PDB file of C-alpha atoms in Angstrom:
ATOM      1  CA  UNK A   8      -0.841  73.282  -2.397  1.00  0.00           C
ATOM      2  CA  UNK A   9       0.944  72.677   1.213  1.00  0.00           C
ATOM      3  CA  UNK A  10      -2.050  70.513   2.315  1.00  0.00           C
ATOM      4  CA  UNK A  11      -1.815  68.039  -0.940  1.00  0.00           C
ATOM      5  CA  UNK A  12       1.836  67.505   0.431  1.00  0.00           C
ATOM      6  CA  UNK A  13       1.022  66.625   3.747  1.00  0.00           C
ATOM      7  CA  UNK A  14      -1.206  64.506   2.446  1.00  0.00           C
ATOM      8  CA  UNK A  15       1.201  62.898   0.548  1.00  0.00           C
ATOM      9  CA  UNK A  16       3.757  62.614   3.460  1.00  0.00           C
ATOM     10  CA  UNK A  17       0.851  60.764   5.619  1.00  0.00           C
ATOM     11  CA  UNK A  18       0.101  58.150   3.269  1.00  0.00           C
ATOM     12  CA  UNK A  19       3.995  57.119   3.060  1.00  0.00           C
ATOM     13  CA  UNK A  20       4.482  53.446   4.750  1.00  0.00           C
ATOM     14  CA  UNK A  21       7.121  54.607   7.452  1.00  0.00           C
ATOM     15  CA  UNK A  22       9.771  51.159   8.398  1.00  0.00           C
ATOM     16  CA  UNK A  23       8.356  49.318  11.403  1.00  0.00           C
ATOM     17  CA  UNK A  24      10.431  50.369  14.263  1.00  0.00           C
ATOM     18  CA  UNK A  25      11.969  47.581  16.697  1.00  0.00           C
ATOM     19  CA  UNK A  26      10.063  47.833  19.902  1.00  0.00           C
ATOM     20  CA  UNK A  27      13.175  47.070  21.817  1.00  0.00           C
ATOM     21  CA  UNK A  28      14.858  50.050  20.713  1.00  0.00           C
ATOM     22  CA  UNK A  29      14.407  53.751  21.278  1.00  0.00           C
ATOM     23  CA  UNK A  30      13.570  55.090  18.431  1.00  0.00           C
ATOM     24  CA  UNK A  31      16.153  53.788  16.027  1.00  0.00           C
ATOM     25  CA  UNK A  32      15.667  51.531  12.868  1.00  0.00           C
ATOM     26  CA  UNK A  33      16.970  47.782  13.019  1.00  0.00           C
ATOM     27  CA  UNK A  34      20.597  46.909  11.621  1.00  0.00           C
ATOM     28  CA  UNK A  35      20.480  44.497   9.005  1.00  0.00           C
ATOM     29  CA  UNK A  36      22.637  41.290  10.039  1.00  0.00           C
ATOM     30  CA  UNK A  37      25.860  41.188   9.357  1.00  0.00           C
ATOM     31  CA  UNK A  38      27.398  38.794   6.487  1.00  0.00           C
ATOM     32  CA  UNK A  39      28.430  35.365   7.353  1.00  0.00           C
ATOM     33  CA  UNK A  40      31.732  34.258   8.148  1.00  0.00           C
ATOM     34  CA  UNK A  41      33.621  32.117   6.037  1.00  0.00           C
ATOM     35  CA  UNK A  42      34.060  29.363   8.528  1.00  0.00           C
ATOM     36  CA  UNK A  43      30.147  29.582   8.857  1.00  0.00           C
ATOM     37  CA  UNK A  44      29.492  29.207   5.144  1.00  0.00           C
ATOM     38  CA  UNK A  45      31.522  25.881   5.487  1.00  0.00           C
ATOM     39  CA  UNK A  46      29.804  24.742   8.134  1.00  0.00           C
ATOM     40  CA  UNK A  47      26.593  25.437   6.594  1.00  0.00           C
ATOM     41  CA  UNK A  48      27.476  23.989   3.178  1.00  0.00           C
ATOM     42  CA  UNK A  49      29.164  21.034   4.166  1.00  0.00           C
ATOM     43  CA  UNK A  50      27.441  17.957   3.994  1.00  0.00           C
ATOM     44  CA  UNK A  51      27.183  15.837   7.691  1.00  0.00           C
ATOM     45  CA  UNK A  52      27.458  12.861   5.883  1.00  0.00           C
ATOM     46  CA  UNK A  53      28.105  10.755   2.430  1.00  0.00           C
ATOM     47  CA  UNK A  54      24.459   9.839   1.943  1.00  0.00           C
ATOM     48  CA  UNK A  55      23.197  13.630   0.929  1.00  0.00           C
ATOM     49  CA  UNK A  56      26.089  14.116  -1.522  1.00  0.00           C
ATOM     50  CA  UNK A  57      25.109  11.025  -2.993  1.00  0.00           C
ATOM     51  CA  UNK A  58      21.403  11.273  -2.745  1.00  0.00           C
ATOM     52  CA  UNK A  59      21.572  15.098  -4.462  1.00  0.00           C
ATOM     53  CA  UNK A  60      23.762  14.619  -6.673  1.00  0.00           C
ATOM     54  CA  UNK A  61      24.565  11.218  -8.104  1.00  0.00           C
ATOM     55  CA  UNK A  62      28.019  10.406  -8.287  1.00  0.00           C
ATOM     56  CA  UNK A  63      27.923   6.568  -9.787  1.00  0.00           C
ATOM     57  CA  UNK A  64      26.107   5.394 -12.669  1.00  0.00           C
ATOM     58  CA  UNK A  65      23.028   4.128 -11.537  1.00  0.00           C
ATOM     59  CA  UNK A  66      19.131   3.980 -13.498  1.00  0.00           C
ATOM     60  CA  UNK A  67      17.621   7.814 -12.960  1.00  0.00           C
ATOM     61  CA  UNK A  68      14.857   7.663 -10.462  1.00  0.00           C
ATOM     62  CA  UNK A  69      14.628   7.498  -6.284  1.00  0.00           C
ATOM     63  CA  UNK A  70      18.316   8.337  -4.917  1.00  0.00           C
ATOM     64  CA  UNK A  71      17.516   7.671  -1.203  1.00  0.00           C
ATOM     65  CA  UNK A  72      15.469   4.913   0.988  1.00  0.00           C
ATOM     66  CA  UNK A  73      13.193   7.544   2.027  1.00  0.00           C
ATOM     67  CA  UNK A  74      11.454   8.370  -1.003  1.00  0.00           C
ATOM     68  CA  UNK A  75      10.911   4.708  -1.862  1.00  0.00           C
ATOM     69  CA  UNK A  76       6.958   3.917  -2.482  1.00  0.00           C
ATOM     70  CA  UNK A  77       6.494   1.877   0.128  1.00  0.00           C
ATOM     71  CA  UNK A  78       2.661   2.468   0.467  1.00  0.00           C
ATOM     72  CA  UNK A  79       2.113   1.820  -3.551  1.00  0.00           C
ATOM     73  CA  UNK A  80       4.172  -1.171  -3.206  1.00  0.00           C
ATOM     74  CA  UNK A  81       2.418  -3.027  -0.427  1.00  0.00           C
ATOM     75  CA  UNK A  82      -0.660  -2.507  -2.582  1.00  0.00           C
ATOM     76  CA  UNK A  83       0.816  -4.891  -4.940  1.00  0.00           C
ATOM     77  CA  UNK A  84       1.798  -2.239  -7.398  1.00  0.00           C
ATOM     78  CA  UNK A  85       5.298  -2.879  -8.994  1.00  0.00           C
ATOM     79  CA  UNK A  86       5.518  -6.482  -6.924  1.00  0.00           C
ATOM     80  CA  UNK A  87       4.422  -8.679  -9.894  1.00  0.00           C
ATOM     81  CA  UNK A  88       0.883  -9.508  -8.797  1.00  0.00           C
ATOM     82  CA  UNK A  89      -0.640  -7.073 -11.150  1.00  0.00           C
ATOM     83  CA  UNK A  90       2.165  -6.025 -13.659  1.00  0.00           C
ATOM     84  CA  UNK A  91       2.787  -7.580 -16.672  1.00  0.00           C
ATOM     85  CA  UNK A  92       7.070  -7.227 -15.521  1.00  0.00           C
ATOM     86  CA  UNK A  93       7.585  -9.059 -11.857  1.00  0.00           C
ATOM     87  CA  UNK A  94       9.999  -7.106  -9.433  1.00  0.00           C
ATOM     88  CA  UNK A  95      13.120  -8.333 -10.177  1.00  0.00           C
ATOM     89  CA  UNK A  96      14.598  -8.876  -6.569  1.00  0.00           C
ATOM     90  CA  UNK A  97      11.061 -10.194  -5.240  1.00  0.00           C
ATOM     91  CA  UNK A  98      10.363  -7.632  -2.492  1.00  0.00           C
ATOM     92  CA  UNK A  99      13.651  -7.467  -1.450  1.00  0.00           C
ATOM     93  CA  UNK A 100      13.907  -3.406  -2.574  1.00  0.00           C
ATOM     94  CA  UNK A 101      10.696  -3.093  -0.571  1.00  0.00           C
ATOM     95  CA  UNK A 102      12.426  -4.870   2.673  1.00  0.00           C
ATOM     96  CA  UNK A 103      15.042  -2.434   2.244  1.00  0.00           C
ATOM     97  CA  UNK A 104      12.776   0.638   2.247  1.00  0.00           C
ATOM     98  CA  UNK A 105      11.075  -0.590   5.598  1.00  0.00           C
ATOM     99  CA  UNK A 106      14.216  -1.721   7.397  1.00  0.00           C
ATOM    100  CA  UNK A 107      17.399   0.495   5.660  1.00  0.00           C
ATOM    101  CA  UNK A 108      15.790   4.121   5.592  1.00  0.00           C
ATOM    102  CA  UNK A 109      19.202   5.441   7.124  1.00  0.00           C
ATOM    103  CA  UNK A 110      21.612   3.730   5.010  1.00  0.00           C
ATOM    104  CA  UNK A 111      22.970   5.425   2.036  1.00  0.00           C
ATOM    105  CA  UNK A 112      21.523   4.465  -1.917  1.00  0.00           C
ATOM    106  CA  UNK A 113      23.369   3.688  -4.914  1.00  0.00           C
ATOM    107  CA  UNK A 114      20.768   2.537  -7.352  1.00  0.00           C
ATOM    108  CA  UNK A 115      19.851  -0.364  -5.351  1.00  0.00           C
ATOM    109  CA  UNK A 116      22.629  -1.225  -3.813  1.00  0.00           C
ATOM    110  CA  UNK A 117      22.696  -0.467   0.446  1.00  0.00           C
ATOM    111  CA  UNK A 118      25.408   1.988   1.503  1.00  0.00           C
ATOM    112  CA  UNK A 119      26.856   1.121   5.203  1.00  0.00           C
ATOM    113  CA  UNK A 120      30.073   3.030   5.525  1.00  0.00           C
ATOM    114  CA  UNK A 121      31.763   5.443   2.674  1.00  0.00           C
ATOM    115  CA  UNK A 122      34.393   7.957   2.189  1.00  0.00           C
ATOM    116  CA  UNK A 123      35.599  10.765   0.790  1.00  0.00           C
ATOM    117  CA  UNK A 124      38.862  10.269  -1.280  1.00  0.00           C
ATOM    118  CA  UNK A 125      40.283  13.104  -3.313  1.00  0.00           C
ATOM    119  CA  UNK A 126      36.959  14.745  -3.406  1.00  0.00           C
ATOM    120  CA  UNK A 127      34.988  11.874  -4.872  1.00  0.00           C
ATOM    121  CA  UNK A 128      32.942   9.300  -3.132  1.00  0.00           C
ATOM    122  CA  UNK A 129      34.513   5.744  -2.425  1.00  0.00           C
ATOM    123  CA  UNK A 130      31.826   2.893  -1.266  1.00  0.00           C
ATOM    124  CA  UNK A 131      33.826   0.920   1.817  1.00  0.00           C
ATOM    125  CA  UNK A 132      30.895  -1.341   2.790  1.00  0.00           C
ATOM    126  CA  UNK A 133      27.924  -1.719   0.419  1.00  0.00           C
ATOM    127  CA  UNK A 134      25.470  -4.734   0.189  1.00  0.00           C
ATOM    128  CA  UNK A 135      23.795  -5.569  -2.461  1.00  0.00           C
ATOM    129  CA  UNK A 136      19.892  -6.041  -3.351  1.00  0.00           C
ATOM    130  CA  UNK A 137      19.801  -9.508  -2.141  1.00  0.00           C
ATOM    131  CA  UNK A 138      20.874  -9.048   1.507  1.00  0.00           C
ATOM    132  CA  UNK A 139      18.057 -10.771   3.487  1.00  0.00           C
ATOM    133  CA  UNK A 140      19.309 -14.144   1.271  1.00  0.00           C
ATOM    134  CA  UNK A 141      22.376 -13.266   2.362  1.00  0.00           C
ATOM    135  CA  UNK A 142      22.023 -12.755   6.246  1.00  0.00           C
ATOM    136  CA  UNK A 143      18.819 -15.133   6.438  1.00  0.00           C
ATOM    137  CA  UNK A 144      20.159 -18.138   4.588  1.00  0.00           C
ATOM    138  CA  UNK A 145      23.422 -18.098   3.529  1.00  0.00           C
ATOM    139  CA  UNK A 146      24.923 -16.807   7.055  1.00  0.00           C
ATOM    140  CA  UNK A 147      22.729 -19.367   8.749  1.00  0.00           C
ATOM    141  CA  UNK A 148      23.181 -22.196   6.535  1.00  0.00           C
ATOM    142  CA  UNK A 149      27.061 -21.947   7.011  1.00  0.00           C
ATOM    143  CA  UNK A 150      27.083 -21.169  10.304  1.00  0.00           C
ATOM    144  CA  UNK A 151      24.701 -24.076  11.345  1.00  0.00           C
ATOM    145  CA  UNK A 152      26.816 -26.367   9.275  1.00  0.00           C
ATOM    146  CA  UNK A 153      29.880 -25.595  11.066  1.00  0.00           C
ATOM    147  CA  UNK A 154      28.852 -25.358  14.439  1.00  0.00           C
ATOM    148  CA  UNK A 155      27.073 -29.007  14.083  1.00  0.00           C
ATOM    149  CA  UNK A 156      30.409 -29.776  12.749  1.00  0.00           C
ATOM    150  CA  UNK A 157      32.297 -28.164  16.146  1.00  0.00           C
ATOM    151  CA  UNK A 158      29.993 -30.363  18.073  1.00  0.00           C
ATOM    152  CA  UNK A 159      31.056 -33.582  16.243  1.00  0.00           C
ATOM    153  CA  UNK A 160      34.334 -32.811  16.827  1.00  0.00           C
ATOM    154  CA  UNK A 161      33.906 -31.815  20.513  1.00  0.00           C
ATOM    155  CA  UNK A 162      32.114 -35.424  21.225  1.00  0.00           C
ATOM    156  CA  UNK A 163      34.263 -37.388  19.332  1.00  0.00           C
ATOM    157  CA  UNK A 164      36.909 -35.765  21.004  1.00  0.00           C
ATOM    158  CA  UNK A 165      39.142 -35.143  18.156  1.00  0.00           C
ATOM    159  CA  UNK A 166      42.746 -34.142  18.470  1.00  0.00           C
ATOM    160  CA  UNK A 167      43.523 -30.237  18.611  1.00  0.00           C
ATOM    161  CA  UNK A 168      45.300 -31.344  15.318  1.00  0.00           C
ATOM    162  CA  UNK A 169      42.167 -31.707  13.550  1.00  0.00           C
ATOM    163  CA  UNK A 170      40.221 -29.038  15.279  1.00  0.00           C
ATOM    164  CA  UNK A 171      42.720 -26.199  14.457  1.00  0.00           C
ATOM    165  CA  UNK A 172      42.972 -26.791  11.361  1.00  0.00           C
ATOM    166  CA  UNK A 173      39.418 -27.035  10.900  1.00  0.00           C
ATOM    167  CA  UNK A 174      38.345 -23.693  12.607  1.00  0.00           C
ATOM    168  CA  UNK A 175      41.136 -22.171  10.350  1.00  0.00           C
ATOM    169  CA  UNK A 176      39.681 -23.274   6.705  1.00  0.00           C
ATOM    170  CA  UNK A 177      35.889 -22.186   8.721  1.00  0.00           C
ATOM    171  CA  UNK A 178      37.503 -18.671   9.476  1.00  0.00           C
ATOM    172  CA  UNK A 179      38.952 -18.368   5.906  1.00  0.00           C
ATOM    173  CA  UNK A 180      35.133 -19.260   4.429  1.00  0.00           C
ATOM    174  CA  UNK A 181      33.427 -16.793   6.331  1.00  0.00           C
ATOM    175  CA  UNK A 182      36.175 -13.874   5.877  1.00  0.00           C
ATOM    176  CA  UNK A 183      35.607 -14.690   1.810  1.00  0.00           C
ATOM    177  CA  UNK A 184      31.668 -14.557   2.207  1.00  0.00           C
ATOM    178  CA  UNK A 185      32.036 -11.165   4.243  1.00  0.00           C
ATOM    179  CA  UNK A 186      34.310  -9.513   1.553  1.00  0.00           C
ATOM    180  CA  UNK A 187      32.506 -10.467  -1.566  1.00  0.00           C
ATOM    181  CA  UNK A 188      29.118  -9.672   0.351  1.00  0.00           C
ATOM    182  CA  UNK A 189      29.998  -5.892   1.479  1.00  0.00           C
ATOM    183  CA  UNK A 190      32.802  -5.297  -1.078  1.00  0.00           C
ATOM    184  CA  UNK A 191      32.175  -2.820  -4.130  1.00  0.00           C
ATOM    185  CA  UNK A 192      31.690  -4.935  -6.785  1.00  0.00           C
ATOM    186  CA  UNK A 193      32.608  -2.264  -9.329  1.00  0.00           C
ATOM    187  CA  UNK A 194      30.189   0.376  -9.532  1.00  0.00           C
ATOM    188  CA  UNK A 195      31.330   2.360 -12.171  1.00  0.00           C
ATOM    189  CA  UNK A 196      31.404   6.552 -11.744  1.00  0.00           C
ATOM    190  CA  UNK A 197      29.323   8.534 -14.389  1.00  0.00           C
ATOM    191  CA  UNK A 198      30.723   9.472 -17.528  1.00  0.00           C
ATOM    192  CA  UNK A 199      29.453  12.391 -19.637  1.00  0.00           C
ATOM    193  CA  UNK A 200      32.000  12.309 -22.310  1.00  0.00           C
ATOM    194  CA  UNK A 201      33.909   9.167 -23.362  1.00  0.00           C
ATOM    195  CA  UNK A 202      37.589   8.959 -22.062  1.00  0.00           C
ATOM    196  CA  UNK A 203      38.106   6.406 -24.978  1.00  0.00           C
ATOM    197  CA  UNK A 204      36.650   5.574 -28.599  1.00  0.00           C
ATOM    198  CA  UNK A 205      35.817   2.532 -27.339  1.00  0.00           C
ATOM    199  CA  UNK A 206      33.285   3.524 -24.787  1.00  0.00           C
ATOM    200  CA  UNK A 207      29.539   3.233 -25.501  1.00  0.00           C
ATOM    201  CA  UNK A 208      26.572   5.351 -24.283  1.00  0.00           C
ATOM    202  CA  UNK A 209      24.004   3.467 -21.799  1.00  0.00           C
ATOM    203  CA  UNK A 210      20.504   5.499 -21.556  1.00  0.00           C
ATOM    204  CA  UNK A 211      19.842   2.930 -18.643  1.00  0.00           C
ATOM    205  CA  UNK A 212      22.089   5.107 -16.539  1.00  0.00           C
ATOM    206  CA  UNK A 213      22.786   8.440 -18.595  1.00  0.00           C
ATOM    207  CA  UNK A 214      26.579   7.855 -19.084  1.00  0.00           C
ATOM    208  CA  UNK A 215      29.081   6.292 -21.062  1.00  0.00           C
ATOM    209  CA  UNK A 216      30.936   2.705 -20.224  1.00  0.00           C
ATOM    210  CA  UNK A 217      33.537   0.767 -21.295  1.00  0.00           C
ATOM    211  CA  UNK A 218      33.870  -2.512 -22.762  1.00  0.00           C
ATOM    212  CA  UNK A 219      32.671  -5.133 -20.317  1.00  0.00           C
ATOM    213  CA  UNK A 220      30.228  -2.620 -18.106  1.00  0.00           C
ATOM    214  CA  UNK A 221      26.764  -3.930 -18.090  1.00  0.00           C
ATOM    215  CA  UNK A 222      24.024  -2.417 -15.983  1.00  0.00           C
ATOM    216  CA  UNK A 223      22.057  -4.363 -14.220  1.00  0.00           C
ATOM    217  CA  UNK A 224      18.505  -3.702 -13.271  1.00  0.00           C
ATOM    218  CA  UNK A 225      18.430  -5.873 -10.112  1.00  0.00           C
ATOM    219  CA  UNK A 226      21.384  -3.803  -8.723  1.00  0.00           C
ATOM    220  CA  UNK A 227      20.368  -0.555 -10.401  1.00  0.00           C
ATOM    221  CA  UNK A 228      24.382   0.364 -11.345  1.00  0.00           C
ATOM    222  CA  UNK A 229      26.342  -0.525 -14.278  1.00  0.00           C
ATOM    223  CA  UNK A 230      29.474  -3.003 -12.846  1.00  0.00           C
ATOM    224  CA  UNK A 231      32.592  -3.077 -14.495  1.00  0.00           C
ATOM    225  CA  UNK A 232      33.686  -6.524 -15.404  1.00  0.00           C
ATOM    226  CA  UNK A 233      30.077  -7.854 -14.731  1.00  0.00           C
ATOM    227  CA  UNK A 234      29.853 -11.134 -14.323  1.00  0.00           C
ATOM    228  CA  UNK A 235      26.107 -11.711 -12.730  1.00  0.00           C
ATOM    229  CA  UNK A 236      24.189 -11.509  -9.647  1.00  0.00           C
ATOM    230  CA  UNK A 237      24.495 -14.219  -6.985  1.00  0.00           C
ATOM    231  CA  UNK A 238      21.717 -14.333  -4.493  1.00  0.00           C
ATOM    232  CA  UNK A 239      23.939 -16.165  -2.668  1.00  0.00           C
ATOM    233  CA  UNK A 240      25.755 -13.408  -1.665  1.00  0.00           C
ATOM    234  CA  UNK A 241      23.078 -10.926  -2.090  1.00  0.00           C
ATOM    235  CA  UNK A 242      25.204  -8.791  -4.523  1.00  0.00           C
ATOM    236  CA  UNK A 243      26.730  -8.433  -8.064  1.00  0.00           C
ATOM    237  CA  UNK A 244      29.781  -9.890  -8.855  1.00  0.00           C
ATOM    238  CA  UNK A 245      32.378  -7.552 -10.973  1.00  0.00           C
ATOM    239  CA  UNK A 246      35.725  -7.183 -11.199  1.00  0.00           C
ATOM    240  CA  UNK A 247      35.507  -5.352  -7.941  1.00  0.00           C
ATOM    241  CA  UNK A 248      35.007  -8.381  -6.119  1.00  0.00           C
ATOM    242  CA  UNK A 249      35.156 -11.618  -8.260  1.00  0.00           C
ATOM    243  CA  UNK A 250      38.477 -12.822  -6.982  1.00  0.00           C
ATOM    244  CA  UNK A 251      36.982 -13.173  -3.833  1.00  0.00           C
ATOM    245  CA  UNK A 252      33.803 -14.335  -4.865  1.00  0.00           C
ATOM    246  CA  UNK A 253      36.245 -17.289  -6.512  1.00  0.00           C
ATOM    247  CA  UNK A 254      37.497 -17.454  -2.942  1.00  0.00           C
ATOM    248  CA  UNK A 255      34.159 -18.171  -1.395  1.00  0.00           C
ATOM    249  CA  UNK A 256      33.388 -20.683  -3.892  1.00  0.00           C
ATOM    250  CA  UNK A 257      36.376 -22.580  -4.297  1.00  0.00           C
ATOM    251  CA  UNK A 258      36.201 -22.565   0.168  1.00  0.00           C
ATOM    252  CA  UNK A 259      32.804 -23.913  -0.072  1.00  0.00           C
ATOM    253  CA  UNK A 260      33.633 -27.118  -2.620  1.00  0.00           C
ATOM    254  CA  UNK A 261      36.867 -27.273   0.185  1.00  0.00           C
ATOM    255  CA  UNK A 262      34.632 -27.007   3.178  1.00  0.00           C
ATOM    256  CA  UNK A 263      31.917 -29.804   2.247  1.00  0.00           C
ATOM    257  CA  UNK A 264      34.281 -32.527   2.206  1.00  0.00           C
ATOM    258  CA  UNK A 265      35.963 -31.473   5.165  1.00  0.00           C
ATOM    259  CA  UNK A 266      33.125 -30.687   7.357  1.00  0.00           C
ATOM    260  CA  UNK A 267      31.906 -34.477   6.098  1.00  0.00           C
ATOM    261  CA  UNK A 268      35.010 -35.930   7.401  1.00  0.00           C
ATOM    262  CA  UNK A 269      35.393 -34.302  10.571  1.00  0.00           C
ATOM    263  CA  UNK A 270      31.776 -34.784  11.434  1.00  0.00           C
ATOM    264  CA  UNK A 271      31.437 -38.543  10.514  1.00  0.00           C
ATOM    265  CA  UNK A 272      34.384 -39.270  12.484  1.00  0.00           C
ATOM    266  CA  UNK A 273      36.438 -40.538   9.181  1.00  0.00           C
ATOM    267  CA  UNK A 274      39.241 -39.208  10.938  1.00  0.00           C
ATOM    268  CA  UNK A 275      40.040 -41.646  13.132  1.00  0.00           C
ATOM    269  CA  UNK A 276      40.850 -44.415  10.603  1.00  0.00           C
ATOM    270  CA  UNK A 277      43.801 -42.462   9.369  1.00  0.00           C
TER     271      UNK A 277
END
């Protein structure tokens, strides 16, 4: 019986001993303090928060630009050349996935700057899916025409009371374009329950939406008071940027006349 007990004791697995200690077993690590827990759990930026827990009413699927299937789309899948339904943004999403991997993403919108206000994310600078049209066509066109007009004013030796108002009007035009293209157009937060009876369920974004809020496939979000998507400004036009859009369109009409008068020298006959 004693031999059998000795055999059982010899077969028992002994805990490992830290070789750096003198025969004592290692102590378990102490639990982290409250400050360390806050540092480890606090998000480094708004992008991880939006990626893991979408706050806004967006289409289900990819939540960051790094996970966009670029390799598949480069093989013409989803670009319209072998699908029944063409790509609605004509490859702009693919270009964004290649060049803007570090930017935040809300649907197909590019989040450049954001903040947390009252425990809710707020988009401070966000561009739409057609940003290549904005930066490669709209801005060069406006700056090119304005540069030529300014050259003509200097060549014709225009007085300061002509140059200064023209510079002010051109600045207003550029400011309206910047504001309408970079402001939140009115992206709707996700509502799991209807705040009012007039709200309706939207299966494309899995949320309730108020009247006038529409899901836009190109932007991949629900926009409050949605009007349309303007490729010239690169983004959707809704309740958040409609005043700036109206100001931009008005200033375009004004500057067509003003630039024509200034570049032709018609002001000399006044």
